């Protein structure tokens, strides 16, 4: 390890500790486990939330991305009512974060990875959100049927976009698949206040499989793109969103991975032929 690498490592560790101290009541226990690479206890937030997790989950990474860096709350209005659709809900960090901010917000959370789905359901129940959060065990993509998902890996990176096992321990698991049209149909035609997508390479297929009516029901979209897993996923997603009348902001996290935030121009509805995009 070079001197620069050592300082960078220490800097990142200090930032992680700072986030824990800011957000968690049990930060000492979490930090003690994290610094020696042991599974931490459930994260207990000062807001009252509890985030349970399993052996294949990354709760400290979720603390950083969802709560510390607000990946899914930049460049959009945090919905206070209506419906949030969370595709690739993982163990529920985004669902818990947004649902806890307003009792008028209802959530449909989709997570096909069986182990992550079990923890997601546990988190919804443990935080008293079962009356407002509906959990689905399906993948969402293009079409319907079944999808092969590589599981028994880090749940934040479980994907269907590998022809061979990504790790020696990976297990091919068939999971039910629906498209975005069905997801929106299930909420009875109500407008979607926010659609969040983090499906590890499936984001472009999901949007491209949506009808104009489905896209017209969306008010805001936040998605994580993975150009390494799915070449030009970001470009394909931007094309669909811009043609549907959204204004988009792109926030790269590295050369092949980042976030797209899409909102409709104020006072406008779907079908607008305005294509305005920018970079954060």
mmCIF file of C-alpha atoms in Angstrom:
data_model
loop_
_atom_site.group_PDB
_atom_site.id
_atom_site.type_symbol
_atom_site.label_atom_id
_atom_site.label_comp_id
_atom_site.label_asym_id
_atom_site.label_seq_id
_atom_site.Cartn_x
_atom_site.Cartn_y
_atom_site.Cartn_z
ATOM 1 C CA UNK A 1 0.000 0.000 0.000
ATOM 2 C CA UNK A 2 1.389 3.392 -1.009
ATOM 3 C CA UNK A 3 1.325 6.420 1.267
ATOM 4 C CA UNK A 4 -1.424 8.006 -0.855
ATOM 5 C CA UNK A 5 -3.497 4.826 -0.686
ATOM 6 C CA UNK A 6 -3.044 4.684 3.091
ATOM 7 C CA UNK A 7 -4.240 8.275 3.526
ATOM 8 C CA UNK A 8 -7.198 7.661 1.208
ATOM 9 C CA UNK A 9 -8.162 4.549 3.177
ATOM 10 C CA UNK A 10 -8.005 6.481 6.454
ATOM 11 C CA UNK A 11 -10.021 9.340 4.959
ATOM 12 C CA UNK A 12 -12.761 6.979 3.784
ATOM 13 C CA UNK A 13 -12.822 5.243 7.164
ATOM 14 C CA UNK A 14 -13.211 8.591 8.925
ATOM 15 C CA UNK A 15 -16.113 9.552 6.648
ATOM 16 C CA UNK A 16 -17.796 6.204 7.304
ATOM 17 C CA UNK A 17 -17.432 6.655 11.056
ATOM 18 C CA UNK A 18 -18.834 10.176 10.776
ATOM 19 C CA UNK A 19 -21.927 8.925 8.964
ATOM 20 C CA UNK A 20 -22.481 6.241 11.578
ATOM 21 C CA UNK A 21 -22.216 8.756 14.406
ATOM 22 C CA UNK A 22 -24.632 11.124 12.668
ATOM 23 C CA UNK A 23 -27.303 8.605 11.720
ATOM 24 C CA UNK A 24 -27.131 5.686 14.165
ATOM 25 C CA UNK A 25 -27.821 5.307 17.868
ATOM 26 C CA UNK A 26 -25.785 2.081 17.993
ATOM 27 C CA UNK A 27 -22.896 3.448 15.944
ATOM 28 C CA UNK A 28 -20.284 2.156 18.396
ATOM 29 C CA UNK A 29 -21.403 -1.458 17.948
ATOM 30 C CA UNK A 30 -21.729 -1.070 14.180
ATOM 31 C CA UNK A 31 -18.289 0.535 13.879
ATOM 32 C CA UNK A 32 -16.647 -2.088 16.101
ATOM 33 C CA UNK A 33 -17.908 -4.847 13.815
ATOM 34 C CA UNK A 34 -17.277 -2.987 10.568
ATOM 35 C CA UNK A 35 -13.644 -2.104 11.302
ATOM 36 C CA UNK A 36 -12.709 -5.778 11.815
ATOM 37 C CA UNK A 37 -14.811 -6.963 8.847
ATOM 38 C CA UNK A 38 -17.479 -8.722 10.913
ATOM 39 C CA UNK A 39 -21.225 -8.535 10.167
ATOM 40 C CA UNK A 40 -22.599 -5.512 12.023
ATOM 41 C CA UNK A 41 -25.764 -5.618 14.129
ATOM 42 C CA UNK A 42 -28.999 -4.169 12.718
ATOM 43 C CA UNK A 43 -28.627 -0.454 12.008
ATOM 44 C CA UNK A 44 -30.721 1.522 14.498
ATOM 45 C CA UNK A 45 -31.334 5.043 13.251
ATOM 46 C CA UNK A 46 -31.836 8.134 15.362
ATOM 47 C CA UNK A 47 -35.088 8.662 13.442
ATOM 48 C CA UNK A 48 -36.441 5.413 14.914
ATOM 49 C CA UNK A 49 -35.926 3.211 11.851
ATOM 50 C CA UNK A 50 -34.227 -0.174 12.112
ATOM 51 C CA UNK A 51 -32.488 -1.752 9.114
ATOM 52 C CA UNK A 52 -32.081 -5.505 9.475
ATOM 53 C CA UNK A 53 -29.778 -7.295 7.047
ATOM 54 C CA UNK A 54 -28.464 -10.736 6.135
ATOM 55 C CA UNK A 55 -25.073 -12.322 5.357
ATOM 56 C CA UNK A 56 -25.179 -11.293 1.678
ATOM 57 C CA UNK A 57 -26.212 -7.685 2.315
ATOM 58 C CA UNK A 58 -24.166 -4.468 2.554
ATOM 59 C CA UNK A 59 -25.849 -2.288 5.189
ATOM 60 C CA UNK A 60 -22.939 0.138 5.550
ATOM 61 C CA UNK A 61 -22.900 0.774 1.795
ATOM 62 C CA UNK A 62 -26.652 1.405 1.937
ATOM 63 C CA UNK A 63 -26.129 3.828 4.824
ATOM 64 C CA UNK A 64 -23.668 5.755 2.662
ATOM 65 C CA UNK A 65 -25.615 5.725 -0.613
ATOM 66 C CA UNK A 66 -29.201 6.138 0.576
ATOM 67 C CA UNK A 67 -28.886 8.216 3.740
ATOM 68 C CA UNK A 68 -25.459 9.859 3.546
ATOM 69 C CA UNK A 69 -25.179 10.735 -0.157
ATOM 70 C CA UNK A 70 -28.943 10.803 -0.854
ATOM 71 C CA UNK A 71 -28.582 9.001 -4.179
ATOM 72 C CA UNK A 72 -32.345 8.758 -4.655
ATOM 73 C CA UNK A 73 -33.396 12.191 -3.366
ATOM 74 C CA UNK A 74 -31.325 14.520 -5.541
ATOM 75 C CA UNK A 75 -32.873 16.512 -8.406
ATOM 76 C CA UNK A 76 -36.381 15.227 -7.607
ATOM 77 C CA UNK A 77 -39.098 16.207 -5.161
ATOM 78 C CA UNK A 78 -39.314 13.764 -2.280
ATOM 79 C CA UNK A 79 -42.916 12.504 -2.620
ATOM 80 C CA UNK A 80 -45.141 13.223 0.372
ATOM 81 C CA UNK A 81 -48.224 11.434 -0.954
ATOM 82 C CA UNK A 82 -49.345 9.134 -3.736
ATOM 83 C CA UNK A 83 -47.431 6.053 -4.870
ATOM 84 C CA UNK A 84 -43.730 5.199 -4.876
ATOM 85 C CA UNK A 85 -42.688 2.200 -6.969
ATOM 86 C CA UNK A 86 -39.342 0.758 -5.837
ATOM 87 C CA UNK A 87 -37.879 -1.679 -8.395
ATOM 88 C CA UNK A 88 -34.880 -3.545 -7.042
ATOM 89 C CA UNK A 89 -35.827 -2.684 -3.481
ATOM 90 C CA UNK A 90 -33.086 -4.913 -2.034
ATOM 91 C CA UNK A 91 -33.555 -5.012 1.761
ATOM 92 C CA UNK A 92 -35.649 -1.844 1.774
ATOM 93 C CA UNK A 93 -33.354 1.093 2.531
ATOM 94 C CA UNK A 94 -34.964 3.441 -0.019
ATOM 95 C CA UNK A 95 -38.468 2.215 0.808
ATOM 96 C CA UNK A 96 -37.903 2.794 4.537
ATOM 97 C CA UNK A 97 -36.266 6.172 3.997
ATOM 98 C CA UNK A 98 -39.059 7.611 1.856
ATOM 99 C CA UNK A 99 -42.019 5.879 3.521
ATOM 100 C CA UNK A 100 -40.912 7.116 6.942
ATOM 101 C CA UNK A 101 -40.991 10.740 5.745
ATOM 102 C CA UNK A 102 -44.743 10.860 5.083
ATOM 103 C CA UNK A 103 -47.616 8.732 6.309
ATOM 104 C CA UNK A 104 -49.541 9.601 3.128
ATOM 105 C CA UNK A 105 -47.042 7.878 0.833
ATOM 106 C CA UNK A 106 -47.786 4.315 -0.279
ATOM 107 C CA UNK A 107 -45.066 2.041 -1.651
ATOM 108 C CA UNK A 108 -44.930 -0.987 -3.922
ATOM 109 C CA UNK A 109 -41.503 -2.581 -3.414
ATOM 110 C CA UNK A 110 -40.268 -5.248 -5.855
ATOM 111 C CA UNK A 111 -37.354 -7.543 -4.954
ATOM 112 C CA UNK A 112 -36.917 -10.945 -6.659
ATOM 113 C CA UNK A 113 -33.779 -12.134 -4.832
ATOM 114 C CA UNK A 114 -35.250 -14.583 -2.271
ATOM 115 C CA UNK A 115 -32.815 -13.774 0.546
ATOM 116 C CA UNK A 116 -33.086 -9.998 0.086
ATOM 117 C CA UNK A 117 -36.866 -10.289 -0.259
ATOM 118 C CA UNK A 118 -37.124 -12.014 3.126
ATOM 119 C CA UNK A 119 -35.107 -9.246 4.789
ATOM 120 C CA UNK A 120 -37.137 -6.579 2.956
ATOM 121 C CA UNK A 121 -40.361 -8.039 4.321
ATOM 122 C CA UNK A 122 -38.849 -8.220 7.809
ATOM 123 C CA UNK A 123 -37.807 -4.558 7.645
ATOM 124 C CA UNK A 124 -41.254 -3.449 6.520
ATOM 125 C CA UNK A 125 -42.851 -5.360 9.393
ATOM 126 C CA UNK A 126 -40.280 -4.296 12.007
ATOM 127 C CA UNK A 127 -40.805 -0.626 11.177
ATOM 128 C CA UNK A 128 -44.610 -0.779 11.286
ATOM 129 C CA UNK A 129 -45.100 -0.065 7.582
ATOM 130 C CA UNK A 130 -47.204 -3.040 6.484
ATOM 131 C CA UNK A 131 -50.291 -0.844 6.074
ATOM 132 C CA UNK A 132 -48.552 1.349 3.474
ATOM 133 C CA UNK A 133 -45.878 -0.839 1.882
ATOM 134 C CA UNK A 134 -46.728 -3.785 -0.367
ATOM 135 C CA UNK A 135 -43.858 -6.184 -1.034
ATOM 136 C CA UNK A 136 -43.607 -8.184 -4.276
ATOM 137 C CA UNK A 137 -41.198 -11.059 -4.990
ATOM 138 C CA UNK A 138 -41.029 -10.430 -8.748
ATOM 139 C CA UNK A 139 -38.383 -9.060 -11.084
ATOM 140 C CA UNK A 140 -39.492 -6.246 -13.387
ATOM 141 C CA UNK A 141 -38.195 -6.100 -16.931
ATOM 142 C CA UNK A 142 -39.312 -6.481 -20.521
ATOM 143 C CA UNK A 143 -42.212 -8.926 -20.861
ATOM 144 C CA UNK A 144 -43.422 -11.498 -18.364
ATOM 145 C CA UNK A 145 -42.598 -15.074 -17.406
ATOM 146 C CA UNK A 146 -39.424 -16.125 -15.599
ATOM 147 C CA UNK A 147 -35.935 -14.670 -15.284
ATOM 148 C CA UNK A 148 -32.647 -16.308 -14.307
ATOM 149 C CA UNK A 149 -31.079 -14.354 -11.467
ATOM 150 C CA UNK A 150 -27.633 -15.026 -10.009
ATOM 151 C CA UNK A 151 -28.056 -15.249 -6.232
ATOM 152 C CA UNK A 152 -25.906 -16.274 -3.247
ATOM 153 C CA UNK A 153 -23.810 -13.186 -4.004
ATOM 154 C CA UNK A 154 -23.785 -9.666 -2.556
ATOM 155 C CA UNK A 155 -27.459 -8.743 -2.752
ATOM 156 C CA UNK A 156 -26.669 -5.236 -4.010
ATOM 157 C CA UNK A 157 -25.057 -6.711 -7.141
ATOM 158 C CA UNK A 158 -27.315 -9.715 -7.832
ATOM 159 C CA UNK A 159 -28.021 -9.599 -11.568
ATOM 160 C CA UNK A 160 -29.329 -11.563 -14.522
ATOM 161 C CA UNK A 161 -26.800 -9.947 -16.872
ATOM 162 C CA UNK A 162 -24.078 -12.593 -16.718
ATOM 163 C CA UNK A 163 -23.921 -15.622 -19.004
ATOM 164 C CA UNK A 164 -21.828 -17.510 -16.446
ATOM 165 C CA UNK A 165 -21.679 -17.364 -12.639
ATOM 166 C CA UNK A 166 -20.114 -14.048 -11.537
ATOM 167 C CA UNK A 167 -18.513 -15.818 -8.545
ATOM 168 C CA UNK A 168 -17.838 -19.497 -7.761
ATOM 169 C CA UNK A 169 -20.548 -19.366 -5.078
ATOM 170 C CA UNK A 170 -23.244 -17.869 -7.326
ATOM 171 C CA UNK A 171 -26.440 -19.874 -7.806
ATOM 172 C CA UNK A 172 -28.796 -19.546 -10.780
ATOM 173 C CA UNK A 173 -32.322 -18.949 -9.475
ATOM 174 C CA UNK A 174 -35.481 -18.677 -11.566
ATOM 175 C CA UNK A 175 -37.699 -15.824 -10.381
ATOM 176 C CA UNK A 176 -41.077 -14.552 -11.660
ATOM 177 C CA UNK A 177 -40.927 -11.662 -14.133
ATOM 178 C CA UNK A 178 -43.470 -8.936 -14.914
ATOM 179 C CA UNK A 179 -43.191 -5.756 -16.952
ATOM 180 C CA UNK A 180 -43.660 -2.149 -15.912
ATOM 181 C CA UNK A 181 -47.065 -2.041 -17.569
ATOM 182 C CA UNK A 182 -48.334 -4.687 -15.144
ATOM 183 C CA UNK A 183 -46.733 -2.907 -12.194
ATOM 184 C CA UNK A 184 -48.552 0.341 -13.032
ATOM 185 C CA UNK A 185 -51.798 -1.490 -13.849
ATOM 186 C CA UNK A 186 -51.831 -2.953 -10.327
ATOM 187 C CA UNK A 187 -52.142 0.478 -8.736
ATOM 188 C CA UNK A 188 -55.374 1.124 -10.628
ATOM 189 C CA UNK A 189 -54.250 3.831 -12.995
ATOM 190 C CA UNK A 190 -53.118 6.187 -10.249
ATOM 191 C CA UNK A 191 -50.212 8.493 -11.095
ATOM 192 C CA UNK A 192 -46.809 7.340 -9.838
ATOM 193 C CA UNK A 193 -45.199 10.086 -7.748
ATOM 194 C CA UNK A 194 -41.754 8.482 -8.080
ATOM 195 C CA UNK A 195 -40.387 5.421 -9.850
ATOM 196 C CA UNK A 196 -37.033 4.214 -8.531
ATOM 197 C CA UNK A 197 -35.089 1.589 -10.518
ATOM 198 C CA UNK A 198 -31.931 -0.219 -9.399
ATOM 199 C CA UNK A 199 -32.071 -3.561 -11.189
ATOM 200 C CA UNK A 200 -28.389 -4.188 -11.965
ATOM 201 C CA UNK A 201 -28.482 -3.950 -15.752
ATOM 202 C CA UNK A 202 -32.221 -4.407 -16.299
ATOM 203 C CA UNK A 203 -33.094 -0.714 -16.296
ATOM 204 C CA UNK A 204 -33.137 -0.183 -20.077
ATOM 205 C CA UNK A 205 -35.261 -3.255 -20.803
ATOM 206 C CA UNK A 206 -37.733 -2.155 -18.137
ATOM 207 C CA UNK A 207 -38.259 1.283 -19.656
ATOM 208 C CA UNK A 208 -38.199 0.115 -23.283
ATOM 209 C CA UNK A 209 -40.940 -2.414 -22.527
ATOM 210 C CA UNK A 210 -43.284 0.267 -21.191
ATOM 211 C CA UNK A 211 -46.168 1.600 -23.266
ATOM 212 C CA UNK A 212 -46.733 5.355 -23.747
ATOM 213 C CA UNK A 213 -49.668 5.131 -21.325
ATOM 214 C CA UNK A 214 -47.454 3.564 -18.653
ATOM 215 C CA UNK A 215 -44.738 6.175 -19.108
ATOM 216 C CA UNK A 216 -47.436 8.848 -18.992
ATOM 217 C CA UNK A 217 -48.413 7.709 -15.495
ATOM 218 C CA UNK A 218 -44.921 8.479 -14.167
ATOM 219 C CA UNK A 219 -44.218 11.887 -12.645
ATOM 220 C CA UNK A 220 -40.578 11.384 -11.622
ATOM 221 C CA UNK A 221 -37.965 8.680 -12.181
ATOM 222 C CA UNK A 222 -34.660 7.975 -10.441
ATOM 223 C CA UNK A 223 -32.641 5.096 -11.833
ATOM 224 C CA UNK A 224 -29.182 3.646 -11.447
ATOM 225 C CA UNK A 225 -27.592 2.678 -14.765
ATOM 226 C CA UNK A 226 -24.970 -0.024 -15.237
ATOM 227 C CA UNK A 227 -23.285 0.330 -18.629
ATOM 228 C CA UNK A 228 -20.764 -2.399 -17.782
ATOM 229 C CA UNK A 229 -23.514 -4.981 -17.260
ATOM 230 C CA UNK A 230 -25.682 -3.675 -20.107
ATOM 231 C CA UNK A 231 -23.807 -1.682 -22.777
ATOM 232 C CA UNK A 232 -25.302 1.787 -23.385
ATOM 233 C CA UNK A 233 -27.976 1.292 -20.750
ATOM 234 C CA UNK A 234 -27.704 4.977 -19.863
ATOM 235 C CA UNK A 235 -28.222 6.111 -23.462
ATOM 236 C CA UNK A 236 -31.176 3.788 -23.954
ATOM 237 C CA UNK A 237 -32.820 4.987 -20.736
ATOM 238 C CA UNK A 238 -32.300 8.640 -21.639
ATOM 239 C CA UNK A 239 -33.844 8.086 -25.059
ATOM 240 C CA UNK A 240 -37.024 6.576 -23.604
ATOM 241 C CA UNK A 241 -37.363 9.192 -20.881
ATOM 242 C CA UNK A 242 -36.688 12.213 -23.059
ATOM 243 C CA UNK A 243 -39.043 11.016 -25.785
ATOM 244 C CA UNK A 244 -41.702 10.616 -23.077
ATOM 245 C CA UNK A 245 -41.341 14.288 -22.141
ATOM 246 C CA UNK A 246 -38.993 14.147 -19.154
ATOM 247 C CA UNK A 247 -36.154 16.516 -18.416
ATOM 248 C CA UNK A 248 -33.166 14.483 -17.276
ATOM 249 C CA UNK A 249 -30.054 15.061 -15.197
ATOM 250 C CA UNK A 250 -27.220 12.525 -15.376
ATOM 251 C CA UNK A 251 -24.954 12.039 -12.363
ATOM 252 C CA UNK A 252 -22.022 9.747 -13.233
ATOM 253 C CA UNK A 253 -20.460 7.849 -10.333
ATOM 254 C CA UNK A 254 -17.703 6.484 -12.563
ATOM 255 C CA UNK A 255 -17.157 5.935 -16.296
ATOM 256 C CA UNK A 256 -19.827 3.222 -16.630
ATOM 257 C CA UNK A 257 -22.106 3.657 -13.638
ATOM 258 C CA UNK A 258 -24.284 6.438 -12.352
ATOM 259 C CA UNK A 259 -27.745 7.828 -11.798
ATOM 260 C CA UNK A 260 -30.372 9.448 -14.001
ATOM 261 C CA UNK A 261 -32.964 11.793 -12.506
ATOM 262 C CA UNK A 262 -36.027 12.528 -14.639
ATOM 263 C CA UNK A 263 -38.824 15.020 -13.984
ATOM 264 C CA UNK A 264 -41.601 16.416 -16.079
ATOM 265 C CA UNK A 265 -41.417 20.165 -16.788
ATOM 266 C CA UNK A 266 -43.646 22.079 -14.387
ATOM 267 C CA UNK A 267 -47.175 22.436 -15.673
ATOM 268 C CA UNK A 268 -46.643 19.854 -18.395
ATOM 269 C CA UNK A 269 -47.908 16.311 -18.749
ATOM 270 C CA UNK A 270 -46.734 13.372 -20.842
ATOM 271 C CA UNK A 271 -46.257 13.475 -24.579
ATOM 272 C CA UNK A 272 -44.151 16.653 -24.647
ATOM 273 C CA UNK A 273 -41.592 16.591 -27.449
ATOM 274 C CA UNK A 274 -38.986 18.453 -25.397
ATOM 275 C CA UNK A 275 -35.572 16.845 -24.957
ATOM 276 C CA UNK A 276 -33.522 18.592 -22.339
ATOM 277 C CA UNK A 277 -30.812 16.731 -20.492
ATOM 278 C CA UNK A 278 -27.875 17.797 -18.379
ATOM 279 C CA UNK A 279 -25.127 16.421 -16.208
ATOM 280 C CA UNK A 280 -24.702 16.852 -12.509
#
